[in-house]
Coordinates of C-alpha atoms and ligand atoms in Angstrom, one line a residue:
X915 CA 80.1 71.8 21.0
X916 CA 78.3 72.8 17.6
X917 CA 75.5 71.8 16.7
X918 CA 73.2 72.7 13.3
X919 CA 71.6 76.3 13.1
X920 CA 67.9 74.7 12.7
X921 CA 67.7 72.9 15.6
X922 CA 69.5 75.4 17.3
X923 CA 66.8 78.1 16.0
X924 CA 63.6 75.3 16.9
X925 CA 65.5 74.8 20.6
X926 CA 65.2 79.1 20.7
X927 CA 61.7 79.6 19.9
X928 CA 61.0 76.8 22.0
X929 CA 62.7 79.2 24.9
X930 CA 60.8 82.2 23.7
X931 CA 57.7 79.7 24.9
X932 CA 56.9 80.0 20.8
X933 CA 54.1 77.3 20.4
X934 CA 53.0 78.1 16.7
X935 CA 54.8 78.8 13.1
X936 CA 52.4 79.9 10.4
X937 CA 53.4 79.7 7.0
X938 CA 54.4 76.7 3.8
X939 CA 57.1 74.9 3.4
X940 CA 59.7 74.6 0.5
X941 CA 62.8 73.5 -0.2
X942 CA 64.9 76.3 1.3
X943 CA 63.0 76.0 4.5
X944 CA 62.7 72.1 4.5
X945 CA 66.0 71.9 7.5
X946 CA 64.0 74.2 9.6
X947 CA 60.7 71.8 9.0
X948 CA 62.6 68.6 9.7
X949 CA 63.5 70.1 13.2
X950 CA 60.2 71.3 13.9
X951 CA 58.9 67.5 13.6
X952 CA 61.0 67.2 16.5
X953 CA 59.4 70.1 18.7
X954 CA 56.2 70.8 20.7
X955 CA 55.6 73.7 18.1
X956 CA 53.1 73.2 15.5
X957 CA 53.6 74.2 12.1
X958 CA 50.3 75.9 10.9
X959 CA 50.0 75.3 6.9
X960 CA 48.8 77.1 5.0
X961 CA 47.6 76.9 1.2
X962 CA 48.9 80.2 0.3
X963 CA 51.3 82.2 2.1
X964 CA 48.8 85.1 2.1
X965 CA 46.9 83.4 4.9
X966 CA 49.5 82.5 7.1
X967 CA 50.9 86.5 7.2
X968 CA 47.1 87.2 8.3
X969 CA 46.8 84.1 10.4
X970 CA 49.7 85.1 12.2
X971 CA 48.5 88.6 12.6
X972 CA 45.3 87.5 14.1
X973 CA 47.0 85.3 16.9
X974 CA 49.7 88.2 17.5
X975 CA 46.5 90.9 18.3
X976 CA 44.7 87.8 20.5
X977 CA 47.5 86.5 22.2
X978 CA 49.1 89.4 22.5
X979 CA 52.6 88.0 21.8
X980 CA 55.2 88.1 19.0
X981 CA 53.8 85.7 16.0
X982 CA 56.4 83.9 13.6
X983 CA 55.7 83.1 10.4
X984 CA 58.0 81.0 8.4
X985 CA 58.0 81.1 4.6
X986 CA 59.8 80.0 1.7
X987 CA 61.5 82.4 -0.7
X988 CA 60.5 84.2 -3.8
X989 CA 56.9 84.0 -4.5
X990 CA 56.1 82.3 -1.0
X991 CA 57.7 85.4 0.6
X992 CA 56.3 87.8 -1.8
X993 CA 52.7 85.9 -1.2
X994 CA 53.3 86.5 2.4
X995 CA 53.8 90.4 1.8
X996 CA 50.2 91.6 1.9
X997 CA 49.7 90.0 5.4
X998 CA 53.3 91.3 6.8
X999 CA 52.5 94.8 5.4
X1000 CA 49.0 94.6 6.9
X1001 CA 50.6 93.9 10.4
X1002 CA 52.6 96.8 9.5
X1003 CA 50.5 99.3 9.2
X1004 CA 48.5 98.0 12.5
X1005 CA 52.0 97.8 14.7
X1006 CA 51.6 94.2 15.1
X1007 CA 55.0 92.3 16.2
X1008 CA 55.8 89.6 13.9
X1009 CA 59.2 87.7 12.8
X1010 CA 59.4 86.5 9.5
X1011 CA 61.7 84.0 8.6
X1012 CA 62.4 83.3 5.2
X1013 CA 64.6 80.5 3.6
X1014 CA 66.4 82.3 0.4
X1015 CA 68.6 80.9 -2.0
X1016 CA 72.0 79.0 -1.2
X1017 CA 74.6 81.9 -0.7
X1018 CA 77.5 79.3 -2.7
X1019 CA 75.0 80.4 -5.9
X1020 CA 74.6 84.0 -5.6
X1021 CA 75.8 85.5 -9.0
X1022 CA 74.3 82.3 -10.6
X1023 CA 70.3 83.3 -10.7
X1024 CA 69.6 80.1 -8.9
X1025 CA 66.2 78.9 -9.0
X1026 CA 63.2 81.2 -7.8
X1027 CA 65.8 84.2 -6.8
X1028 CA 64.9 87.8 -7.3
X1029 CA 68.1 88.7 -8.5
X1030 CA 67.2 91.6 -11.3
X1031 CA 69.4 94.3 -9.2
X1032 CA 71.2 92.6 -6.8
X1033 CA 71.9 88.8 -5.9
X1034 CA 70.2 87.3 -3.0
X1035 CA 68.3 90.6 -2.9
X1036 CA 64.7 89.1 -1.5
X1037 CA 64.8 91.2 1.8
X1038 CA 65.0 94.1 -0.1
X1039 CA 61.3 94.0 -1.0
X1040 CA 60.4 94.3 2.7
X1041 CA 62.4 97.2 3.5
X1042 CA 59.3 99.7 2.9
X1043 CA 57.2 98.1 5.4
X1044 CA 59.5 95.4 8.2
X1045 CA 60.7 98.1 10.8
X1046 CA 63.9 96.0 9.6
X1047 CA 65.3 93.5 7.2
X1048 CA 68.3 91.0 7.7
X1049 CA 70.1 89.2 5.5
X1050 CA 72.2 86.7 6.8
X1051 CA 75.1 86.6 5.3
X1052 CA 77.2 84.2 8.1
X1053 CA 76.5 81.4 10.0
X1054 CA 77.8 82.6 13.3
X1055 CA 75.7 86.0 13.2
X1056 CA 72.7 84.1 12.8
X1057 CA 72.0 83.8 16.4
X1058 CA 72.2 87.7 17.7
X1059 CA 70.3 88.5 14.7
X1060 CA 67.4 86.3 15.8
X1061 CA 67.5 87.7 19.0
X1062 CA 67.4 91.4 17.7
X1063 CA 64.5 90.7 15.2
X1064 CA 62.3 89.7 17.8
X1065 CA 63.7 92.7 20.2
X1066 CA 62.9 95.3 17.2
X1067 CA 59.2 93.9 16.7
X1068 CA 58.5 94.0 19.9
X1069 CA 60.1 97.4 21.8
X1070 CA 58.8 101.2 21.1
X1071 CA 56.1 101.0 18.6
X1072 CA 55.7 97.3 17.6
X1073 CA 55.5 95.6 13.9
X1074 CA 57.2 92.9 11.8
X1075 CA 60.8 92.4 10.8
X1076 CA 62.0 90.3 8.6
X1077 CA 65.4 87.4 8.9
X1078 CA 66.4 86.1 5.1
X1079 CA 68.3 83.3 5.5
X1080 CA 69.7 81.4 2.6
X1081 CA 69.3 77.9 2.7
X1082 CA 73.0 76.7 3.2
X1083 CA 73.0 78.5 6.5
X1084 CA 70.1 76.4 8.1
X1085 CA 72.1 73.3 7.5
X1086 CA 75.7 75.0 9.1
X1087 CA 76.5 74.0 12.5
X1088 CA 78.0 76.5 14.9
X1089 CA 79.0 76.6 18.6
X1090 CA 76.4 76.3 21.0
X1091 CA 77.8 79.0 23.2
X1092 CA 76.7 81.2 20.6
X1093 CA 72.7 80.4 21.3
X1094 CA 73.7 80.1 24.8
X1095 CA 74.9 83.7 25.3
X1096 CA 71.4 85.0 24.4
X1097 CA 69.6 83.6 27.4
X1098 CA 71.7 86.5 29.4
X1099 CA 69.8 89.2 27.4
X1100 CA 66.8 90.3 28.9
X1101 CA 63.6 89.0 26.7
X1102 CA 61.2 92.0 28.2
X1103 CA 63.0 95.5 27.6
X1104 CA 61.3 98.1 30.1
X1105 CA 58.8 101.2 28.3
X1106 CA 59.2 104.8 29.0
X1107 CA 56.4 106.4 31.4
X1108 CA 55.4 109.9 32.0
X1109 CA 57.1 112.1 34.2
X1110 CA 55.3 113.1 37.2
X1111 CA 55.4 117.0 36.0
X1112 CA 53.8 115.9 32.4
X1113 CA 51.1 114.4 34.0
X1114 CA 50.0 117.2 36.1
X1115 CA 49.9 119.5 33.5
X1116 CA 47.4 117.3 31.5
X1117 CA 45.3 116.2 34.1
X1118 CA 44.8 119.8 35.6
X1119 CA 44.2 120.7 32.0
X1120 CA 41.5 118.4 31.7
X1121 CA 40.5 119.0 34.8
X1122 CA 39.7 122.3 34.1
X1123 CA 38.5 122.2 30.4
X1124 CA 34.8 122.7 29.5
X1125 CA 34.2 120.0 26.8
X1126 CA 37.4 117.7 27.0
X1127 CA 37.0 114.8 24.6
X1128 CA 39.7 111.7 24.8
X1129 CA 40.5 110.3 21.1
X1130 CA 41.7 106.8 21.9
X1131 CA 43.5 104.8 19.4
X1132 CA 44.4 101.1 18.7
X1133 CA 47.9 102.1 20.4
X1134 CA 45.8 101.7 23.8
X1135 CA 44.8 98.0 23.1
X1136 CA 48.1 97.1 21.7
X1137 CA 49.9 98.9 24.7
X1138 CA 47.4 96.7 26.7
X1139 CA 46.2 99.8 29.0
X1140 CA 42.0 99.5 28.4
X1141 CA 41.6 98.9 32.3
X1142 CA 43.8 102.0 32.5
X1143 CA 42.2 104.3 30.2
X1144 CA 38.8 103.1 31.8
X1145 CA 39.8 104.2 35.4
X1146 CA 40.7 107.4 34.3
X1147 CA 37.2 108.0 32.3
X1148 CA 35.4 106.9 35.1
X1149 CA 37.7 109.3 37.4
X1150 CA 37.9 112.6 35.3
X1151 CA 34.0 111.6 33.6
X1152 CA 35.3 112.6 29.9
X1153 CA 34.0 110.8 27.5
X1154 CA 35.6 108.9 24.8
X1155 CA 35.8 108.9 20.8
X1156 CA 37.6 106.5 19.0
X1157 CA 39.3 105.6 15.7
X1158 CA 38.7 102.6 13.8
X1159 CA 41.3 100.9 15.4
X1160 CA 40.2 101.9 18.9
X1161 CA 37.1 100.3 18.9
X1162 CA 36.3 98.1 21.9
X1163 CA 38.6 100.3 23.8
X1164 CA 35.6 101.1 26.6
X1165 CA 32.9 99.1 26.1
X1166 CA 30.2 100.1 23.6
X1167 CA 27.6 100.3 26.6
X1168 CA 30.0 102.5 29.0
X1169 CA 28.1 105.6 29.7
X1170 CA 31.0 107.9 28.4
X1171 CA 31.7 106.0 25.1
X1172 CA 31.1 108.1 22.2
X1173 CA 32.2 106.0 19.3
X1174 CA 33.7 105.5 16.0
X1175 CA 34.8 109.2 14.3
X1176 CA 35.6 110.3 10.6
X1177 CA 33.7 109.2 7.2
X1178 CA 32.4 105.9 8.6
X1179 CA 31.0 107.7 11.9
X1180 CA 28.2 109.5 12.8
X1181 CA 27.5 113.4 12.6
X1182 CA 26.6 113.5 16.9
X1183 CA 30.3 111.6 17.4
X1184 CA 32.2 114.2 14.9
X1185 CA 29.8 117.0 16.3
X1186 CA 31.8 115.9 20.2
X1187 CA 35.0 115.5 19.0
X1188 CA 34.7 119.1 16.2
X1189 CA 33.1 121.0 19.3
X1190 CA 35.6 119.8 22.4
X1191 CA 37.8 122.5 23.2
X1192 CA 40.6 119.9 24.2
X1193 CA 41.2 116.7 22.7
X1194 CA 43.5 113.8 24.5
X1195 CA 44.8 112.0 21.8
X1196 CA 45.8 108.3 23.4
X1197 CA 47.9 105.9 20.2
X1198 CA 46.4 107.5 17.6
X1199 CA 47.3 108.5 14.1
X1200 CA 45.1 110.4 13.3
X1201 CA 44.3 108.4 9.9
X1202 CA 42.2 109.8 6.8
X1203 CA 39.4 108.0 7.4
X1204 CA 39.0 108.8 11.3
X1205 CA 39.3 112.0 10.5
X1206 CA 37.4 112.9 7.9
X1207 CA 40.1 113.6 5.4
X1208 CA 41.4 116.2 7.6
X1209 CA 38.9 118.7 6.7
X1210 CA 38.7 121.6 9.1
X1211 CA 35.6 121.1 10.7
X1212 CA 34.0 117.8 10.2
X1213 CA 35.6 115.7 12.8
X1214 CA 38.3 117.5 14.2
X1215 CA 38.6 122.0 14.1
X1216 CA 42.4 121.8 15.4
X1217 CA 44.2 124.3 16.5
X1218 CA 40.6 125.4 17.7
X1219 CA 40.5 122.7 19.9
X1220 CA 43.4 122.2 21.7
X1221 CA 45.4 118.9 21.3
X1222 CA 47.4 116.9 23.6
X1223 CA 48.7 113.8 22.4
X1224 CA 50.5 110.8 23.9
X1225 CA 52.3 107.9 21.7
X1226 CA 54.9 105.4 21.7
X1227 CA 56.1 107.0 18.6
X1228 CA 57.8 109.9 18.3
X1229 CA 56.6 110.1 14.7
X1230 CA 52.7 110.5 15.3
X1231 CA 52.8 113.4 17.4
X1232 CA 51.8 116.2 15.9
X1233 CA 51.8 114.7 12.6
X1234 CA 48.5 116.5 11.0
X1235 CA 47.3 118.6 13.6
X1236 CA 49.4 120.5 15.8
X1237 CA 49.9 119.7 19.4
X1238 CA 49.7 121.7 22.8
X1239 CA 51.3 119.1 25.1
X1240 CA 52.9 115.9 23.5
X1241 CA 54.7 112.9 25.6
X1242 CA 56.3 110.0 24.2
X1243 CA 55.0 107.0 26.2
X1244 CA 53.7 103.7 26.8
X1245 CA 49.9 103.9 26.8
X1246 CA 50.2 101.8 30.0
X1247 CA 52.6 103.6 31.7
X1248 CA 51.2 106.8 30.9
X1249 CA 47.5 106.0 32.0
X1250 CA 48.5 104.5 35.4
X1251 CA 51.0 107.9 35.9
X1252 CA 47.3 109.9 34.9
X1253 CA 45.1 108.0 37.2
X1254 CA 47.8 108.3 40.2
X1255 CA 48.3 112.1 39.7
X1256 CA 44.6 112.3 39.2
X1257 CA 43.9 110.5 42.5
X1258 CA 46.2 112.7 44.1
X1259 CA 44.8 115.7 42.9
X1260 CA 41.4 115.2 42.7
X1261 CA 40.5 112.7 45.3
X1262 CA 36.4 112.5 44.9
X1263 CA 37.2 112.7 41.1
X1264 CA 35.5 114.7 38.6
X1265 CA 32.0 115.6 38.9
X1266 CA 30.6 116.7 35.0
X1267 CA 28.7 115.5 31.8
X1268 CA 25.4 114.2 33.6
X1269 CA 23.5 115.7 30.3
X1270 CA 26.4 114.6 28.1
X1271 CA 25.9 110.9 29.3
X1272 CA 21.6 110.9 28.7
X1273 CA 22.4 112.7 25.3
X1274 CA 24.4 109.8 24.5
X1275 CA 21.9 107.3 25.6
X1276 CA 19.4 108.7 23.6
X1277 CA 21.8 109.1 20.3
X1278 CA 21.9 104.7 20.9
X1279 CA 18.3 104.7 21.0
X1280 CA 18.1 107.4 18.0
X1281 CA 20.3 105.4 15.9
X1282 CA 19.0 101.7 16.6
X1283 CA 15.7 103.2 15.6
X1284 CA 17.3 105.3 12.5
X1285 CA 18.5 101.2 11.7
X1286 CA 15.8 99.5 12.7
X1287 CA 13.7 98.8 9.2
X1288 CA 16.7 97.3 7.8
X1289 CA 17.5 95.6 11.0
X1290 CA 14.2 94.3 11.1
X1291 CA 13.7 93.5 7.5
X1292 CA 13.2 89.8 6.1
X1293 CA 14.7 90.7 2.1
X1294 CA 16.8 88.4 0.0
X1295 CA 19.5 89.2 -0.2
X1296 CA 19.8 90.0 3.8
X1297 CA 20.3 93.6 5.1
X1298 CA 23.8 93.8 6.1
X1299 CA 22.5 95.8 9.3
X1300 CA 20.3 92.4 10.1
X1301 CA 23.5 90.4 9.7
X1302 CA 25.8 92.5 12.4
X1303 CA 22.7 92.6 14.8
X1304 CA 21.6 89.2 14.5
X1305 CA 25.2 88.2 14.9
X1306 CA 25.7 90.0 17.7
X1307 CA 22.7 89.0 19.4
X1308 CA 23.5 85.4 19.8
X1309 CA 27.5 86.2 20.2
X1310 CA 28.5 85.9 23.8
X1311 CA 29.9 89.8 25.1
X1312 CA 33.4 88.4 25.2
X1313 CA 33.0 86.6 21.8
X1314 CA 36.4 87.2 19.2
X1315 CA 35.4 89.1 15.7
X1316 CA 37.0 89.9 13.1
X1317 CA 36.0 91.7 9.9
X1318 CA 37.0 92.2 6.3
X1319 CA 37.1 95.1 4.8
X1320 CA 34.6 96.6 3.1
X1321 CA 30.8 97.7 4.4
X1322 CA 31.4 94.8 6.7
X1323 CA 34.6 96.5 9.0
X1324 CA 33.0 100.1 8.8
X1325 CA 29.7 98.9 9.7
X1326 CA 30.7 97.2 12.9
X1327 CA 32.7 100.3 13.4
X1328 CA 29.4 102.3 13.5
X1329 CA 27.1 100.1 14.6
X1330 CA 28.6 97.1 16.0
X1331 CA 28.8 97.0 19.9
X1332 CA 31.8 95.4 21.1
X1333 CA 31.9 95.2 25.0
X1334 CA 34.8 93.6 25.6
X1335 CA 38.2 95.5 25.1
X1336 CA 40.6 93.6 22.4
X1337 CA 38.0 91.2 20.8
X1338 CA 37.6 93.1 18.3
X1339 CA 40.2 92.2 15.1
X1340 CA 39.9 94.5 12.2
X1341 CA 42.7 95.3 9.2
X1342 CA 42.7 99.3 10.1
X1343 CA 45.8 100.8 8.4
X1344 CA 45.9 98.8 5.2
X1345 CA 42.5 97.8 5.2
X1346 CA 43.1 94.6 3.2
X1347 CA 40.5 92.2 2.1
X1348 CA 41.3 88.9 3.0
X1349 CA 42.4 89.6 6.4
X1350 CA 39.1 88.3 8.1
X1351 CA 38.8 84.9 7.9
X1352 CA 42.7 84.0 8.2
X1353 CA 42.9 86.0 11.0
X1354 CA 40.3 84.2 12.9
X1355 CA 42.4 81.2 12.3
X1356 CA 44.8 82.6 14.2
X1357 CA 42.9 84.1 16.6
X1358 CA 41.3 80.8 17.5
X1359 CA 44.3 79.3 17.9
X1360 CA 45.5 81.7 20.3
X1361 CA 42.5 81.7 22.5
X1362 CA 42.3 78.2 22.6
X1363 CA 45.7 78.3 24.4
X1364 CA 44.4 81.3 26.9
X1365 CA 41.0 79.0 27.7
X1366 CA 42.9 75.9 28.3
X1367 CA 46.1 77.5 30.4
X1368 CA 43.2 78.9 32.1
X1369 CA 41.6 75.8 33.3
X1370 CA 38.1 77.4 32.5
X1371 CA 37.5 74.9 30.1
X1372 CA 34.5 73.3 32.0
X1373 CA 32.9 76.6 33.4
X1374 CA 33.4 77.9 30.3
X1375 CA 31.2 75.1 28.0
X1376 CA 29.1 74.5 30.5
X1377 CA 27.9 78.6 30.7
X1378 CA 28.4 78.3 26.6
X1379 CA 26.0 75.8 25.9
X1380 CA 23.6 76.7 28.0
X1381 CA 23.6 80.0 26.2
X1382 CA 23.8 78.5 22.8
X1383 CA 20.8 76.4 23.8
X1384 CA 18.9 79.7 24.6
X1385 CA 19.5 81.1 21.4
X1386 CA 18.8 78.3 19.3
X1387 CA 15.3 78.2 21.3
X1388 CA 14.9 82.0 20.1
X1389 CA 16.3 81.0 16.8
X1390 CA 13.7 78.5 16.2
X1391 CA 10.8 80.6 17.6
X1392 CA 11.1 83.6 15.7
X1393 CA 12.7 81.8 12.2
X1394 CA 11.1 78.5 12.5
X1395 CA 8.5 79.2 9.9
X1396 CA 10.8 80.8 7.2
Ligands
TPP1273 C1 43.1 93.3 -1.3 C2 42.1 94.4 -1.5 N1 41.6 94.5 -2.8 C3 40.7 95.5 -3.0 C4 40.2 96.3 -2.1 C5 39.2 97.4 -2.4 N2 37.9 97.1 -1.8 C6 37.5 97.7 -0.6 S1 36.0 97.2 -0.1 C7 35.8 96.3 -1.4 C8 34.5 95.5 -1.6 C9 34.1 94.7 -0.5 O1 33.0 94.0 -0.7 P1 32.5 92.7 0.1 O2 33.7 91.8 0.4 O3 31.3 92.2 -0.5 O4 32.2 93.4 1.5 P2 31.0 94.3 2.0 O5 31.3 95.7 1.6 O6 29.7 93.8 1.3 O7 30.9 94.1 3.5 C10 36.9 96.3 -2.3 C11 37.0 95.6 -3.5 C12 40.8 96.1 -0.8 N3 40.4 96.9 0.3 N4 41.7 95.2 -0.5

């Protein structure tokens, strides 16, 4: 039986349990719309494609699932590029599926084709940032290719690919046993671990070191593994420093959480992590601005101190500082290998860094009172420190952020404490401006799925307004007269 490639490709993501499409329609995506009318998934429009690349982004980090975004082609795919190369650059999974011209016109320079080197030569403008680009150039290879784009964004290290499908293809019909073949192919492909060997030799390491320091990166919250990386913490008692992207990864009132590093961290953070004679670098990349540039010596004095390193790409390790013991691993994996070795090995756990943890106590207090005129201060224009502590005093602890870019994203970095891992959203590797408020678009409409499937609906208003009625009591007290 055949039947036409977009309700074929609606009936797919409907199997992939796919309940949102962000992006804007036009004419070369209009079959794929017309099926969608049809389907429990909601289209999320946009007004510019920009936002629905970011959007997307957003619900991909809260849901933690693949996001789809489905554009138009020409400018609503080159509009989308900022947000596709910002999820990029974070290793967020995304498909992109972009209508392109109809193939019977390639040669012609149909309407709103990029066509100056090549015909029908769209995807090409993804190919720096998509870990891959498709065009489709046949009905019938349509469906595996669907299948593999979400398979690429999702295994090893995650991030967006891109499908280009001109618009003729949509409206083809082909066999149904084509689609049907795909729901024999696993949907979850399994991660690689660390060998049992591996993780003796860091955790005896580590074990033994004098000022060990663990350098967690985003890589831990995309891999999922924050209950992981806190077991071992609390087992081993080494504290941890964090990029940009790893903040959140320990709550920011743990006793062992050091902080943000680099040029938008503070000297006693770079002092631990400069001064630590290992380092256990967990999905990190080590970027400029976590590290200082790289200068010897202000965050990080590698080779000095010794660096092991752990990450779901091969890529990363040992890219700017050289490593004593690397693995290639899923965060996960890896951490729940560490804590069982460490178990075994050390079963009371490790007893160490009593003065570390009241030094870091009193570097909190030092720094909210370094802070506190500006927190405290009642100019107009407002103090941007006022802003992030008056925000996060009537936030709930589990309450979803996301930042911009600008003083904003490296301010919560500093001084921003988030306390519950993966709530907090933040454009790390391309640092885009824009990314903020479309991303919290998508990021509410992916924990409004989580709340409801949940079934905490009632608990949960019922514990919120009461709390919203307490700050609105404080509110009034101590503004009511300004
Ligand atoms: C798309 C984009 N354009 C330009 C920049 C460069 N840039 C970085 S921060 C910044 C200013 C941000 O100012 P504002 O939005 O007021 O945030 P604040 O620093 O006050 O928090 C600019 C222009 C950027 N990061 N992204």
């Amino acid at each position: 039986m055949k039947k036409l490639i977009s309700t074929q490709l609606v009936k797919y993501l409907e199997d992939r349990n796919v309940e949102h499409l962000f992006g804007l329609c036009g004419h070369t995506n209009i079959a794929v719309l017309s099926e969608l009318d049809k389907s429990s998934i909601k289209f999320i429009n946009v007004r510019h494609e920009q936002i629905a690349s970011h959007a997307a982004d957003g619900y991909a980090r809260a849901k933690k699932e693949t996001a789809v975004v489905l554009s138009h082609l020409g400018p609503g795919l080159t509009n989308a590029a900022t947000g596709v190369a910002n999820a990029a650059l974070d290793s967020i999974p995304m498909v992109v599926i972009a209508g392109d011209v109809p193939s019977h016109y390639y040669g012609k320079h149909p309407h709103q084709e990029v066509n100056l080197h090549a015909d029908g030569a769209q995807y090409e403008i993804y190919r720096p940032f998509v870990k891959r680009a498709w065009r489709v150039d046949r009905p019938d290879l349509f469906p595996e290719i669907l299948q593999k784009a979400f398979q690429v964004a999702e295994s090893g290290r995650p991030g967006p690919v891109l499908v280009s499908v001109p618009m003729d293809i949509f409206s083809k019909e082909v066999d149904t046993s084509l689609f049907e073949k795909l729901q024999h192919h696993i949907r979850v492909i399994e991660k690689p671990s660390l060998d049992e060997e591996t993780a003796e030799q860091i955790v005896k390491t580590l074990a033994e070191a004098n000022r060990p320091v663990i350098y967690a990166g985003g890589g831990v919250v995309l891999a999922d593994a924050t209950n992981e990386l806190r077991e071992f913490v609390d087992h081993m008692n080494i504290p941890v420093a964090h990029s940009l992207m790893g903040k959140g990864v320990l709550p920011d009132d743990h006793p062992l959480t050091l902080g943000m590093t680099g040029f938008w961290g503070t000297k006693f953070i770079n002092d631990q992590t400069k001064n630590a004679d290992f380092l256990f670098g967990l999905g990190t990349s080590f970027k400029e601005a976590d590290s200082s540039s790289w200068y010897p010596g202000v965050t990080f004095e590698i080779p000095k101190t010794k660096l092991i390193q752990i990450d779901i790409d091969s890529n990363e390790i040992g890219r700017n500082y050289p490593v004593e013991i690397g693995a290639i691993a899923d965060l996960k994996r890896a951490l729940t290998a560490l804590n069982r070795v460490a178990k075994r090995l050390y079963p009371e756990g490790i007893i160490r860094n009593e003065q570390l943890k009241e030094d870091i106590q009193t570097y909190r207090k030092d720094l909210r009172e370094r802070i506190s005129d500006n927190v405290n201060s009642d100019a107009f224009p407002m103090k941007p420190e006022r802003i992030l502590a008056d925000v996060r005093e009537v936030l709930p602890r589990d309450a979803m952020i996301t930042t911009d870019v600008g003083w904003n994203k490296n301010g919560v970095g500093q001084q921003f404490p988030i306390y519950t891992p993966g709530s907090i959203l933040t454009p790390g590797g391309f640092a885009t401006m824009g990314f903020g408020s479309s991303a919290a678009l998508g990021a509410k409409l992916a924990c409004q799925i989580v709340l409801l499937s949940l079934s905490l609906a009632t608990v949960a208003s019922v514990r919120t307004l009461l709390f919203w009625l307490r700050q609105l009591k404080r509110t009034s007290q101590s503004y009511g007269s300004s």
